Coordinates of C-alpha atoms in Angstrom, one line a residue:
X386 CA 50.5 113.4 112.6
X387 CA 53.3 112.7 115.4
X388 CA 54.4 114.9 117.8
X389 CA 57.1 116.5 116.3
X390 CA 55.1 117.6 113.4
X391 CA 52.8 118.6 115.7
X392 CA 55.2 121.1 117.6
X393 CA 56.4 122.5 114.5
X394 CA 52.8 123.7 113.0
X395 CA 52.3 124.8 116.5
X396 CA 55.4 127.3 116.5
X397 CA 54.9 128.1 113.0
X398 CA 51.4 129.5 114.2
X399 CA 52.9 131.4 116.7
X400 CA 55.9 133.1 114.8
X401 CA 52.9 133.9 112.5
X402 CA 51.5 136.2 115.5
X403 CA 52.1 139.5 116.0
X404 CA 51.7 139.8 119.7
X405 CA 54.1 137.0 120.0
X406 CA 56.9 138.7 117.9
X407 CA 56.7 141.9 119.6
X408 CA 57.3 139.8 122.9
X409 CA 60.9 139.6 123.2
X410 CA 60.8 136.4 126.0
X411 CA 58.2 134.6 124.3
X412 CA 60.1 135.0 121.0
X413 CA 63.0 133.3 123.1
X414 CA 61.0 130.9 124.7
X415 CA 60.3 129.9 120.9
X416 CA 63.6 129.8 119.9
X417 CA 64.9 127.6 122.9
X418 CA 62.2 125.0 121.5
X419 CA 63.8 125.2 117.7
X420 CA 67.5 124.4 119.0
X421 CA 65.9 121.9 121.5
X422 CA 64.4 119.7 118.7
X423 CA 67.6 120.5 116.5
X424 CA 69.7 119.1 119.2
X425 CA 67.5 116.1 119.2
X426 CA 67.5 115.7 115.7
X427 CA 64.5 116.8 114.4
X428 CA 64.2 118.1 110.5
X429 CA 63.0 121.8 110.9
X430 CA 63.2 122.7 107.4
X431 CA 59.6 124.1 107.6
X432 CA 60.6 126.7 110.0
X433 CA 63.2 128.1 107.9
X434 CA 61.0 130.7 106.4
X435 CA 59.7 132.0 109.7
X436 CA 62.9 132.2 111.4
X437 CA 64.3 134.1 108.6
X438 CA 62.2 137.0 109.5
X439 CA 63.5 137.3 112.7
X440 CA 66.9 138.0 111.4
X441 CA 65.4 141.9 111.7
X442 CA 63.8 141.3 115.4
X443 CA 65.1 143.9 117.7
X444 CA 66.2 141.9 120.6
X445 CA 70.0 140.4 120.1
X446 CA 69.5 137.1 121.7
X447 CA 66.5 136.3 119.7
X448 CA 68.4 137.8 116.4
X449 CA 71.8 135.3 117.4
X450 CA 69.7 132.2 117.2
X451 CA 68.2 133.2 114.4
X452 CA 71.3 133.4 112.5
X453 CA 72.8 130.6 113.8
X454 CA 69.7 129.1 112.9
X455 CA 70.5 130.3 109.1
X456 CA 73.8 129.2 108.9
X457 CA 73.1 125.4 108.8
X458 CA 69.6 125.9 106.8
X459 CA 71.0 127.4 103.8
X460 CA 73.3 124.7 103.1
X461 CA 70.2 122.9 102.2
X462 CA 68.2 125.3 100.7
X463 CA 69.3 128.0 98.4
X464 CA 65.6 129.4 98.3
X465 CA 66.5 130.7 102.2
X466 CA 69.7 132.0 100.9
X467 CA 67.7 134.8 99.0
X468 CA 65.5 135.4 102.0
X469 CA 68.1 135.9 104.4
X470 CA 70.8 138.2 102.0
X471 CA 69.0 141.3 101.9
X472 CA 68.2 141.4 105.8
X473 CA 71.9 140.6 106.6
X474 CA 73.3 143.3 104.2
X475 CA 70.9 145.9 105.6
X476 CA 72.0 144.7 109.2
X477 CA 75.4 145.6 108.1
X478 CA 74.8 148.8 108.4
X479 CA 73.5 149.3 111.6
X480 CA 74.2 151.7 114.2
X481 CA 75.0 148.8 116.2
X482 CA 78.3 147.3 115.9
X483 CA 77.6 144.3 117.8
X484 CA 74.7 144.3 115.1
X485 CA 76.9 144.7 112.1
X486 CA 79.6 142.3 113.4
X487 CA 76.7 139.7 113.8
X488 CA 75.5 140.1 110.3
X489 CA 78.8 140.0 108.7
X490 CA 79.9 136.8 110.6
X491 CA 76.8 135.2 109.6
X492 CA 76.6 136.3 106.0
X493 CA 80.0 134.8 105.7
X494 CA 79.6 131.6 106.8
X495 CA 76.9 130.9 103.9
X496 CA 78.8 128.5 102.0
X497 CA 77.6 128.8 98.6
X498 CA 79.3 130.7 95.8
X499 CA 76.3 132.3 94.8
X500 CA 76.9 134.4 97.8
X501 CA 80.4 135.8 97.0
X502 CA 79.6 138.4 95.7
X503 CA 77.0 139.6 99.0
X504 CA 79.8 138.8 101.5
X505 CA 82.5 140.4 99.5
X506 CA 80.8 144.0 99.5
X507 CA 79.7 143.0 103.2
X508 CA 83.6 142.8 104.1
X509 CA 85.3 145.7 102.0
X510 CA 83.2 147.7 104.1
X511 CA 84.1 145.8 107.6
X512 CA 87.5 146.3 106.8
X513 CA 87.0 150.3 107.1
X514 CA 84.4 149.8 109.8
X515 CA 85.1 152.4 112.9
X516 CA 84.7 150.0 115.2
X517 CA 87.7 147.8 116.1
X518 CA 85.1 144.8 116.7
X519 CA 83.8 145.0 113.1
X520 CA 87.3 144.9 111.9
X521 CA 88.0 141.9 113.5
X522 CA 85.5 140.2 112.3
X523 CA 85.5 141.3 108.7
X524 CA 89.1 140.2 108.8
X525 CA 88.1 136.1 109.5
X526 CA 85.3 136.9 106.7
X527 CA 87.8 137.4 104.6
X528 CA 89.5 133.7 104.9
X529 CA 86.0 132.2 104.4
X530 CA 85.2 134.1 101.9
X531 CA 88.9 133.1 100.0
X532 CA 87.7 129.3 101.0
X533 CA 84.6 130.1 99.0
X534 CA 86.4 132.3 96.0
X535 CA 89.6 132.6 96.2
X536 CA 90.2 134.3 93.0
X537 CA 87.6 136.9 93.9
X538 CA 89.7 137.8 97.2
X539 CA 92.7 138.6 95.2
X540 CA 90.9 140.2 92.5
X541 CA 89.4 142.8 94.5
X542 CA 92.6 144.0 96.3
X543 CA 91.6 142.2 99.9
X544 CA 95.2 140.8 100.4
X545 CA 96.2 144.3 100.1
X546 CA 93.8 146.0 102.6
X547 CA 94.8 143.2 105.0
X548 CA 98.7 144.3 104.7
X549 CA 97.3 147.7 105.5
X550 CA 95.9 147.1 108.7
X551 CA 98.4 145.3 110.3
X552 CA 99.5 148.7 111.2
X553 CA 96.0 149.3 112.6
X554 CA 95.5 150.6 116.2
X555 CA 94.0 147.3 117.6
X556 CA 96.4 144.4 118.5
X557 CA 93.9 141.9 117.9
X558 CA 93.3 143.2 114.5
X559 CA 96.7 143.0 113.6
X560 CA 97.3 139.7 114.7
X561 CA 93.6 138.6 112.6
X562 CA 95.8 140.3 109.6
X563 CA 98.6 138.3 110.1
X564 CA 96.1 134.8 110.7
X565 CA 94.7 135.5 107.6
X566 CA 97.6 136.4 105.3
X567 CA 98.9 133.5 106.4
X568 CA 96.0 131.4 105.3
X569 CA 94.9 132.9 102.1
X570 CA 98.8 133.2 101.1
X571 CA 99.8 129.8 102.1
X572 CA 100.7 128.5 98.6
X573 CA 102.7 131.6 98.2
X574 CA 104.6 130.7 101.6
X575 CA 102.3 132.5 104.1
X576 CA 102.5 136.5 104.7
X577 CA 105.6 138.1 103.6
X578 CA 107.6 139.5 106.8
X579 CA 109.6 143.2 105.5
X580 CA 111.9 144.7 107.9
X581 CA 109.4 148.0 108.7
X582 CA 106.6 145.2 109.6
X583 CA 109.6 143.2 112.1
X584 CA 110.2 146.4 114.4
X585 CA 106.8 147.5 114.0
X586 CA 105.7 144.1 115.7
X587 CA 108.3 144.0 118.4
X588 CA 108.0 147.3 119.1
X589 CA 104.0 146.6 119.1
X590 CA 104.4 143.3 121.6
X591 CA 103.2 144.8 124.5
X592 CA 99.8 145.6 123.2
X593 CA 99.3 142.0 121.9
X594 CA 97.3 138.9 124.1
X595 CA 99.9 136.5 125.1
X596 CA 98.6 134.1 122.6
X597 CA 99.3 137.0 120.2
X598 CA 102.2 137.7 121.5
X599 CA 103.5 133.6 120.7
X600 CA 101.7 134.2 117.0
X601 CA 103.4 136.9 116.1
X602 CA 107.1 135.3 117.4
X603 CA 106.7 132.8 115.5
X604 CA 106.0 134.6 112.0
X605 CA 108.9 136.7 112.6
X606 CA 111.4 133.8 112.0
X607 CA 110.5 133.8 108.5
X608 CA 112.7 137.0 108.5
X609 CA 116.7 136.7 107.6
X610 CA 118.4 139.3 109.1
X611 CA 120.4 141.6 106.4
X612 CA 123.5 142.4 108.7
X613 CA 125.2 142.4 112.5
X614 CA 124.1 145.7 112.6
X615 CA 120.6 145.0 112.5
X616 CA 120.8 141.4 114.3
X617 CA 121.7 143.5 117.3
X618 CA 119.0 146.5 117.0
X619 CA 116.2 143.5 116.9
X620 CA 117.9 141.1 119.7
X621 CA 118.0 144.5 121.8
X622 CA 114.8 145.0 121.8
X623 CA 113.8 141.2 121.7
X624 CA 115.7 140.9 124.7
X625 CA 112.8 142.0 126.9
X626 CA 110.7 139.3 126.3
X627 CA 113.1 136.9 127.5
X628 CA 112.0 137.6 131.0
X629 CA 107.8 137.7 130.3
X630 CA 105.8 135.9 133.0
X631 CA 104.4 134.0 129.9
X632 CA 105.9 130.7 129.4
X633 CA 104.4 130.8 126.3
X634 CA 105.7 133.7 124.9
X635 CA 109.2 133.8 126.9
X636 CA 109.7 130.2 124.9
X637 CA 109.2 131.4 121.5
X638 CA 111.2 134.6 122.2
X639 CA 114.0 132.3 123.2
X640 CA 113.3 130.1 119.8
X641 CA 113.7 133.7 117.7
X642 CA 116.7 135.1 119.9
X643 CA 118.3 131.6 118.8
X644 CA 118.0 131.8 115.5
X645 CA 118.9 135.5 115.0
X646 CA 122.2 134.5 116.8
X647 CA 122.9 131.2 114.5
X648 CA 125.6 133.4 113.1
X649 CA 126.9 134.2 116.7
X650 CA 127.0 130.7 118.4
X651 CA 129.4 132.1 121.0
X652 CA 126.5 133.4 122.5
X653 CA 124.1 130.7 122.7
X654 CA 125.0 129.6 125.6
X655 CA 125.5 132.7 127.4
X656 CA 121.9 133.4 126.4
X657 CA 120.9 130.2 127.4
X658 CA 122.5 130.6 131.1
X659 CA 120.4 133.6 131.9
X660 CA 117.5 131.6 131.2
X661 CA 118.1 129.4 133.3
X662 CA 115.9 130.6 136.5
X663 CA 112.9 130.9 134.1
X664 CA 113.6 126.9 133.1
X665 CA 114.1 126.4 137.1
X666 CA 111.1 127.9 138.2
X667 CA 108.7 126.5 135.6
X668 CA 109.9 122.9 136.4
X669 CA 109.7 123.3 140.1
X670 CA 106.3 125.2 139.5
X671 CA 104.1 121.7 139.9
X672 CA 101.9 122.2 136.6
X673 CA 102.1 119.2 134.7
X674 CA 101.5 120.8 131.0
X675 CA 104.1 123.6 131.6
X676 CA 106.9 121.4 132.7
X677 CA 106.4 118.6 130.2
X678 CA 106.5 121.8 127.6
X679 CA 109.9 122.5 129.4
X680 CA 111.3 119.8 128.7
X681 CA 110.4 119.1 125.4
X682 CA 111.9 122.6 124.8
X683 CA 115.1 122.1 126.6
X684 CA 115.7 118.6 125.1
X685 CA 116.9 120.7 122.0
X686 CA 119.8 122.3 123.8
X687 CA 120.8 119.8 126.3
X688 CA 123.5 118.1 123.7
X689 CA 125.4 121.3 122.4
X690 CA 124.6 123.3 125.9
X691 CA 124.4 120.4 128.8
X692 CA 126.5 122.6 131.6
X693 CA 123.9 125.1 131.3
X694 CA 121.5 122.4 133.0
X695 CA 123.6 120.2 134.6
X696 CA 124.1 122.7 137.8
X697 CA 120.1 122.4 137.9
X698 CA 120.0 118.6 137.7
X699 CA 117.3 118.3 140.9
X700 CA 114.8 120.1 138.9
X701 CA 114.7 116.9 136.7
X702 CA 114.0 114.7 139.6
X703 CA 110.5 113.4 139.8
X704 CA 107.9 114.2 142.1
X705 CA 105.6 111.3 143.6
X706 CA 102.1 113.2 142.4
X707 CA 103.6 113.4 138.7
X708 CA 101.9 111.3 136.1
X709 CA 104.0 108.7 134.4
X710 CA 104.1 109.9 131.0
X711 CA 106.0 112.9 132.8
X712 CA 108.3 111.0 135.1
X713 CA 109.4 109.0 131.9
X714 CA 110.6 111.9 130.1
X715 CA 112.5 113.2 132.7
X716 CA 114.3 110.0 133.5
X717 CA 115.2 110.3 130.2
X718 CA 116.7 113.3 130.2
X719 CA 118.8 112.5 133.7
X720 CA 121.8 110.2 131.6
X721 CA 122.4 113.6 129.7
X722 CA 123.1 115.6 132.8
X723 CA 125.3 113.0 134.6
X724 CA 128.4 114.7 135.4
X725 CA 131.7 112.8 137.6
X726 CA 130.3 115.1 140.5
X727 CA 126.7 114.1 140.4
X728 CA 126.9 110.9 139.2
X729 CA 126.2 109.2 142.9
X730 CA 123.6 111.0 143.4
X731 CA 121.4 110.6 139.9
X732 CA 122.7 107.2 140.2
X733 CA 120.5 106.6 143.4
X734 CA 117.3 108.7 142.1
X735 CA 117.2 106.3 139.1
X736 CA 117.7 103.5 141.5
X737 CA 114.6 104.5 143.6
X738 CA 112.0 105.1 140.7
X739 CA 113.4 101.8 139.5
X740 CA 111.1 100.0 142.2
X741 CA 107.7 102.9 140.8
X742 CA 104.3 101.2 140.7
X743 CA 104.5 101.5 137.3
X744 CA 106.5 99.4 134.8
X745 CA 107.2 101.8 132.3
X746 CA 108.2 104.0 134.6
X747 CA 110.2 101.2 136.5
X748 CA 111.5 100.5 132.8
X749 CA 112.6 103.9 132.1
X750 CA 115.1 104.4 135.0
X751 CA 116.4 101.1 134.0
X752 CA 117.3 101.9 131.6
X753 CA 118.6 105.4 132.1
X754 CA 121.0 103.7 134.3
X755 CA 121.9 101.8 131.3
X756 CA 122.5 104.3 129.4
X757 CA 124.9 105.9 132.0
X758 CA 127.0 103.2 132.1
X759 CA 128.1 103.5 128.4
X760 CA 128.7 106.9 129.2
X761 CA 132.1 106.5 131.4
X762 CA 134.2 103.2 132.3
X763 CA 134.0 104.7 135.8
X764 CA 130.4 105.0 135.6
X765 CA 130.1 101.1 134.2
X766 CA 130.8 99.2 137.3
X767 CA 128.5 101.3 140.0
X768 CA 125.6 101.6 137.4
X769 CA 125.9 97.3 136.5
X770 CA 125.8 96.5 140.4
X771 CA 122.6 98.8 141.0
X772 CA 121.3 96.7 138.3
X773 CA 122.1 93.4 139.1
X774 CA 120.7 94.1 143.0
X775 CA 117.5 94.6 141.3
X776 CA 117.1 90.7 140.5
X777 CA 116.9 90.4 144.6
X778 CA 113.1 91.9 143.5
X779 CA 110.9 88.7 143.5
X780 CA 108.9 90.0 141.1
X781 CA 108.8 88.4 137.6
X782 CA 108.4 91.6 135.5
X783 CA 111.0 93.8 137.7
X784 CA 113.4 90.5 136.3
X785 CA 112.6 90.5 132.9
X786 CA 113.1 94.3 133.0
X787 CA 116.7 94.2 134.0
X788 CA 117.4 90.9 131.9
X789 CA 116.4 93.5 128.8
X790 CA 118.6 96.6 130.3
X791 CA 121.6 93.6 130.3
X792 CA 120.8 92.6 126.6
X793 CA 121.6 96.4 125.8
X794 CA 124.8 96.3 127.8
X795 CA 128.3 94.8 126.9
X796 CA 128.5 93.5 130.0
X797 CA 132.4 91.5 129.3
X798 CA 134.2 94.0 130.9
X799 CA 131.9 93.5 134.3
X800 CA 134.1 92.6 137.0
X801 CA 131.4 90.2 138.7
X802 CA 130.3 88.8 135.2
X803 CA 130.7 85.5 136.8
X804 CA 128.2 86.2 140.2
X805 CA 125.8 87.8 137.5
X806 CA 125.5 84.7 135.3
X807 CA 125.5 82.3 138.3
X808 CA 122.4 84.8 139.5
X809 CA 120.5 84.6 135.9
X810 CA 121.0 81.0 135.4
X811 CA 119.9 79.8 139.2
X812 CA 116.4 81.5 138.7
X813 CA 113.8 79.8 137.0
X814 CA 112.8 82.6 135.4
X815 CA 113.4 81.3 131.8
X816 CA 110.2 80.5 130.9
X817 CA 108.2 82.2 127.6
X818 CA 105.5 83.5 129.7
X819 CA 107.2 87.2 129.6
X820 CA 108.3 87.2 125.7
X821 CA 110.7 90.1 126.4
X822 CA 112.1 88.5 129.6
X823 CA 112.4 85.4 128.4
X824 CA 114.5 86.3 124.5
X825 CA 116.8 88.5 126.8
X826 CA 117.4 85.6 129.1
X827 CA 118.1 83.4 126.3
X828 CA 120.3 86.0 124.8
X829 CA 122.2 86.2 128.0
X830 CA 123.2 82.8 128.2
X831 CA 124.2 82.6 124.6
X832 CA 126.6 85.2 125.0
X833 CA 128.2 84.7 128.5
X834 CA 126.6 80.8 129.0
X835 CA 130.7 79.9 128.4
X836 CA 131.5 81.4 131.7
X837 CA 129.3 78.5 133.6
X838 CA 129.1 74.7 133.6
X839 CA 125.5 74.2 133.6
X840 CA 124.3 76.7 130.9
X841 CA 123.8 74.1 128.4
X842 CA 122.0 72.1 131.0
X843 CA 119.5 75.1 131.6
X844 CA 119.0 75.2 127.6
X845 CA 118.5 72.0 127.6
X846 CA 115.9 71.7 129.9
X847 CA 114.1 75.0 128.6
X848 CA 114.4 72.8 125.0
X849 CA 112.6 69.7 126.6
X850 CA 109.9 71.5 128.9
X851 CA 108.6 74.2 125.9
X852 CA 110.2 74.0 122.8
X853 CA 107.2 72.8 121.2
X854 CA 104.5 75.7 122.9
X855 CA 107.2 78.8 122.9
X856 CA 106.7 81.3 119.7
X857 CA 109.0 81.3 116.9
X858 CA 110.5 84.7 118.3
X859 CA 111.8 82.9 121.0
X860 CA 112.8 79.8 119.1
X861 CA 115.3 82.4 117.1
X862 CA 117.1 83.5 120.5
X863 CA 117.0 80.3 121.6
X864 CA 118.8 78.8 118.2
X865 CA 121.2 81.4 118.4
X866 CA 122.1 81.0 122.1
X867 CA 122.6 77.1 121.4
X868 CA 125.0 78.0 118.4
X869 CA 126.9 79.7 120.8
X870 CA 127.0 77.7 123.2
X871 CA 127.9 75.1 120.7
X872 CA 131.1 76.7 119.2
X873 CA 132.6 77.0 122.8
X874 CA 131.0 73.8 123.9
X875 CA 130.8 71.4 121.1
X876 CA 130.9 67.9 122.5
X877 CA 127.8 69.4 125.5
X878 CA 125.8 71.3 122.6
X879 CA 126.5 69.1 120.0
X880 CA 123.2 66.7 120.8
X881 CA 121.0 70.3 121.5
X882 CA 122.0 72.1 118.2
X883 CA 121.1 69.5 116.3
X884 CA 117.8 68.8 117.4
X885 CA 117.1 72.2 117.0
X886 CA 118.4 72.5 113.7
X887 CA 115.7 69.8 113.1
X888 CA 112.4 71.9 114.5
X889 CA 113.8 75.5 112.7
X890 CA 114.6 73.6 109.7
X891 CA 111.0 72.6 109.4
X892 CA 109.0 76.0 110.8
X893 CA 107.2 77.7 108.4
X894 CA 108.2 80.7 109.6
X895 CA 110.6 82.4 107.2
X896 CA 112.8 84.4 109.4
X897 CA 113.5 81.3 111.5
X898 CA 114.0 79.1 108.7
X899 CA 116.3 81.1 107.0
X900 CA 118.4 81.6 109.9
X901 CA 118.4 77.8 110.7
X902 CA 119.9 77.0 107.2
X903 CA 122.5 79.9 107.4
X904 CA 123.9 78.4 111.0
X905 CA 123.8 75.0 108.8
X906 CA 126.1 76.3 105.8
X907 CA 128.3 78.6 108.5
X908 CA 128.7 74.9 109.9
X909 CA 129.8 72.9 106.9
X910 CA 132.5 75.4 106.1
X911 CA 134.2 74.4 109.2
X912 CA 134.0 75.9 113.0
X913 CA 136.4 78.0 112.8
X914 CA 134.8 79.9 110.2
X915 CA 131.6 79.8 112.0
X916 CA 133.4 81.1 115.0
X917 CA 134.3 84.3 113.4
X918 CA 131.5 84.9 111.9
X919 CA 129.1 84.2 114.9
X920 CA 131.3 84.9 117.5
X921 CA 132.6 88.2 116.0
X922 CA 132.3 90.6 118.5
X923 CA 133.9 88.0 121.1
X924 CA 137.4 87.7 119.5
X925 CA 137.4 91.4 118.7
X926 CA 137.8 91.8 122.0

């Protein structure tokens, strides 16, 4: 016999004595052992009998484990089921209502149907139950018993009892109510919201948990307001909320103040500028979860409402300590808050996080400023130059960076277009090491190589140094940077074009292929016609 077997007969002798069982610690001591070998894994099936009985012990603790013992065992034996029924319904009607609340939550958890009809007259009486805590619990029992049988739930008239008790006295039993309307109604649309139950809540809100408090906001917007009348009775008394300490629940009051006043969009943003301090001082509060929340939030508003935030454009700024998940959303949000008077100045606090430890981070505020620049043709200039002094940054991924911001960018209007291209063809950064760097480079070239005599040299020597190791990715910028090149440049490119007609022609990859042949036909119907098509954007201008 091993030892676990062993360990069981040897607690199975002692559950069988008397002294023992009227020991309240040793009975403990006993019970610490079962969960021990259960959390190890051992099958203590054969204590399933023993343990039952102690669903009637006196002490609590040793009465909790033994119910949580239950709970799992009866899923693999229904014979336990019928031991443990009768002592749970009895213990429902206890004096104690810790006692009672324990039964009930334990009876309903047995998950077999045979049971319905035990933990159905277990909760019809919780639901009555003096005690607030019984309630409560009786409530939840409900939703597993719907899992269960749901038919039996809505037989018996629980749905209806459940609408009756949101008007209970307890604010966690009416925000149990609404948890589980909501879930045994959810192919009916969840609980149906009535204009007695929408003041009844608000006016209720102060009793409710914060958590409760967010619950019960957000049920209310299934409610359409019946007239301006009314719209302004519940936004009066909404209006309170607006100012809780609760982030939380301030957030989804402002989410249900915005949608009552849909109809009133003249007001939006008056609502939104005296929440302002609330957005201010969560963002400046330093905790990471609550202004990443913030943001997320405000992102909604920023398009149709952005002077509401722009005069609080600092509170965007990032702080050194910050993770980088939350420095890269609020570099994102900084292009939508550039106004002509702080332009400079978000300008420079992109510029500085473009030189972060972190390359996504570095990435970001790239290409933020990017962004910018398409924003304003007095913006375009300024924002170009910070980029192009970044390429002073010896650093091979801080390159290829910018080189993908530029790609982005229509950069013919640049005043130093020339100086730029003279920069990005005297590095020998063109290599297919970077991927990213590298098909930007190339792209580049191809689009403003005409400005400089030696771009078709650089191609070419890119051609002849890794043409045959570089992925077929790059191969495609690189055929479309030498067609380019070619149209303005024919008698230089002529001699490059074709030899990479020759390799594209032949790859097996599809995309490149079929690209190869279309630059062939565009070709043979003459270059002017390839110049138009190719070249498109170029002569538009």
């Amino acid at each position: 016999m091993d030892i676990a077997a062993t360990c069981i007969n040897d607690i199975i002798r002692q559950l069988e004595d008397p002294t023992i069982l009227c020991d309240p610690a040793a009975c403990r001591n006993l019970m610490a052992k079962v969960m021990n070998m259960i959390g190890r894994g051992v099958d203590v099936s054969n204590l399933s009998p023993h343990i039952a009985k102690l669903l009637a012990h006196p002490d609590p603790m040793v009465k909790k484990v033994a119910c949580e013992f239950v709970c799992v065992q009866t899923e693999k034996s229904s014979d336990l089921m019928l031991l443990v029924v009768n002592s749970l319904l009895r213990d429902c009607s206890d004096s104690s209502p810790m006692t009672r609340g324990l039964s009930l939550r334990t009876l309903s958890s047995l998950r077999q149907e045979s049971a319905s009809e035990h933990i159905l007259q277990a909760v019809q009486k919780g639901l009555v139950d003096h005690s607030s805590y019984v309630r409560r619990i009786a409530i939840l029992s409900a939703v597993r018993l719907h899992r269960l049988s749901p038919d039996l739930v809505i037989e018996m008239g629980i749905v209806d009892k459940l609408y009756s008790l949101i008007r209970d006295s307890d604010p966690v039993v009416v925000v149990n109510c609404l948890l589980a309307l909501e879930e045994i109604l959810k192919d009916e649309g969840g609980v149906v919201i009535n204009q007695k139950m929408v003041y009844h809540l608000l006016l209720s809100m102060p009793k409710f948990t914060s958590w409760g408090q967010a619950y019960v906001l957000t049920l209310l917007k299934k409610y359409t307001l019946k007239s301006e009348e009314e719209t302004f009775d519940i936004l009066n008394i909404l209006d309170t909320h607006l100012q809780e300490s609760s982030y939380s629940v301030f957030m989804h009051s402002l989410q249900l103040f915005l949608l009552y006043i849909s109809t009133l969009p003249h007001l939006k943003e008056k609502v939104l500028f005296r929440c302002k301090e609330m957005f201010v001082s969560g963002l400046n509060s330093g905790n990471v979860e609550l202004t990443y929340s913030i943001i997320v939030f405000i992102e909604n508003f920023l398009d149709d409402s952005k002077s509401v935030f722009c005069e609080c454009y600092k509170s965007f700024f990032c702080r050194f300590k910050e993770p980088p998940y939350l420095k890269i959303r609020k570099i994102e949000i900084l292009p939508r808050l550039v106004t002509p008077h702080n332009f400079l100045e978000i300008l420079g606090e992109l510029r500085m996080y473009c030189s972060e430890v972190s390359s996504m981070v570095s990435f970001s505020a790239m290409k933020a400023i990017g962004q910018i620049s398409k924003q304003d043709t007095d913006y375009f200039d300024r924002c170009v130059q910070k980029l192009e002094e970044l390429l002073e940054i010896p650093e091979d991924s801080v390159w290829a960076n910018v080189l993908q911001v530029f790609e982005l960018l229509d950069l013919r209007s640049y005043a130093r277009l020339d100086n730029l291209m003279q920069i990005i063809c005297s590095k020998s950064h063109l290599q297919p090491t970077n991927e990213n760097g590298c098909c930007a480079n190339l792209f580049l070239i191809g689009e403003y190589g005409h400005l400089l005599d030696d771009s078709p040299y650089i191609l070419e020597e890119f051609i002849g140094n890794y043409l045959e190791e570089c992925p077929d990715v790059i191969r495609t910028y690189l055929l479309t940077a030498v067609m380019k090149l070619f149209l303005m440049r024919p008698a230089k490119c002529q001699h490059l074009l074709g030899r990479l007609l020759e390799v594209c022609v032949a790859s097996r990859n599809k995309d490149l292929n079929s690209k190869a042949y279309n630059y062939y036909y565009l070709l043979k119907q003459g270059p002017e016609f390839a110049k138009e098509i190719v070249l498109n954007k170029r002569f538009s201008h």
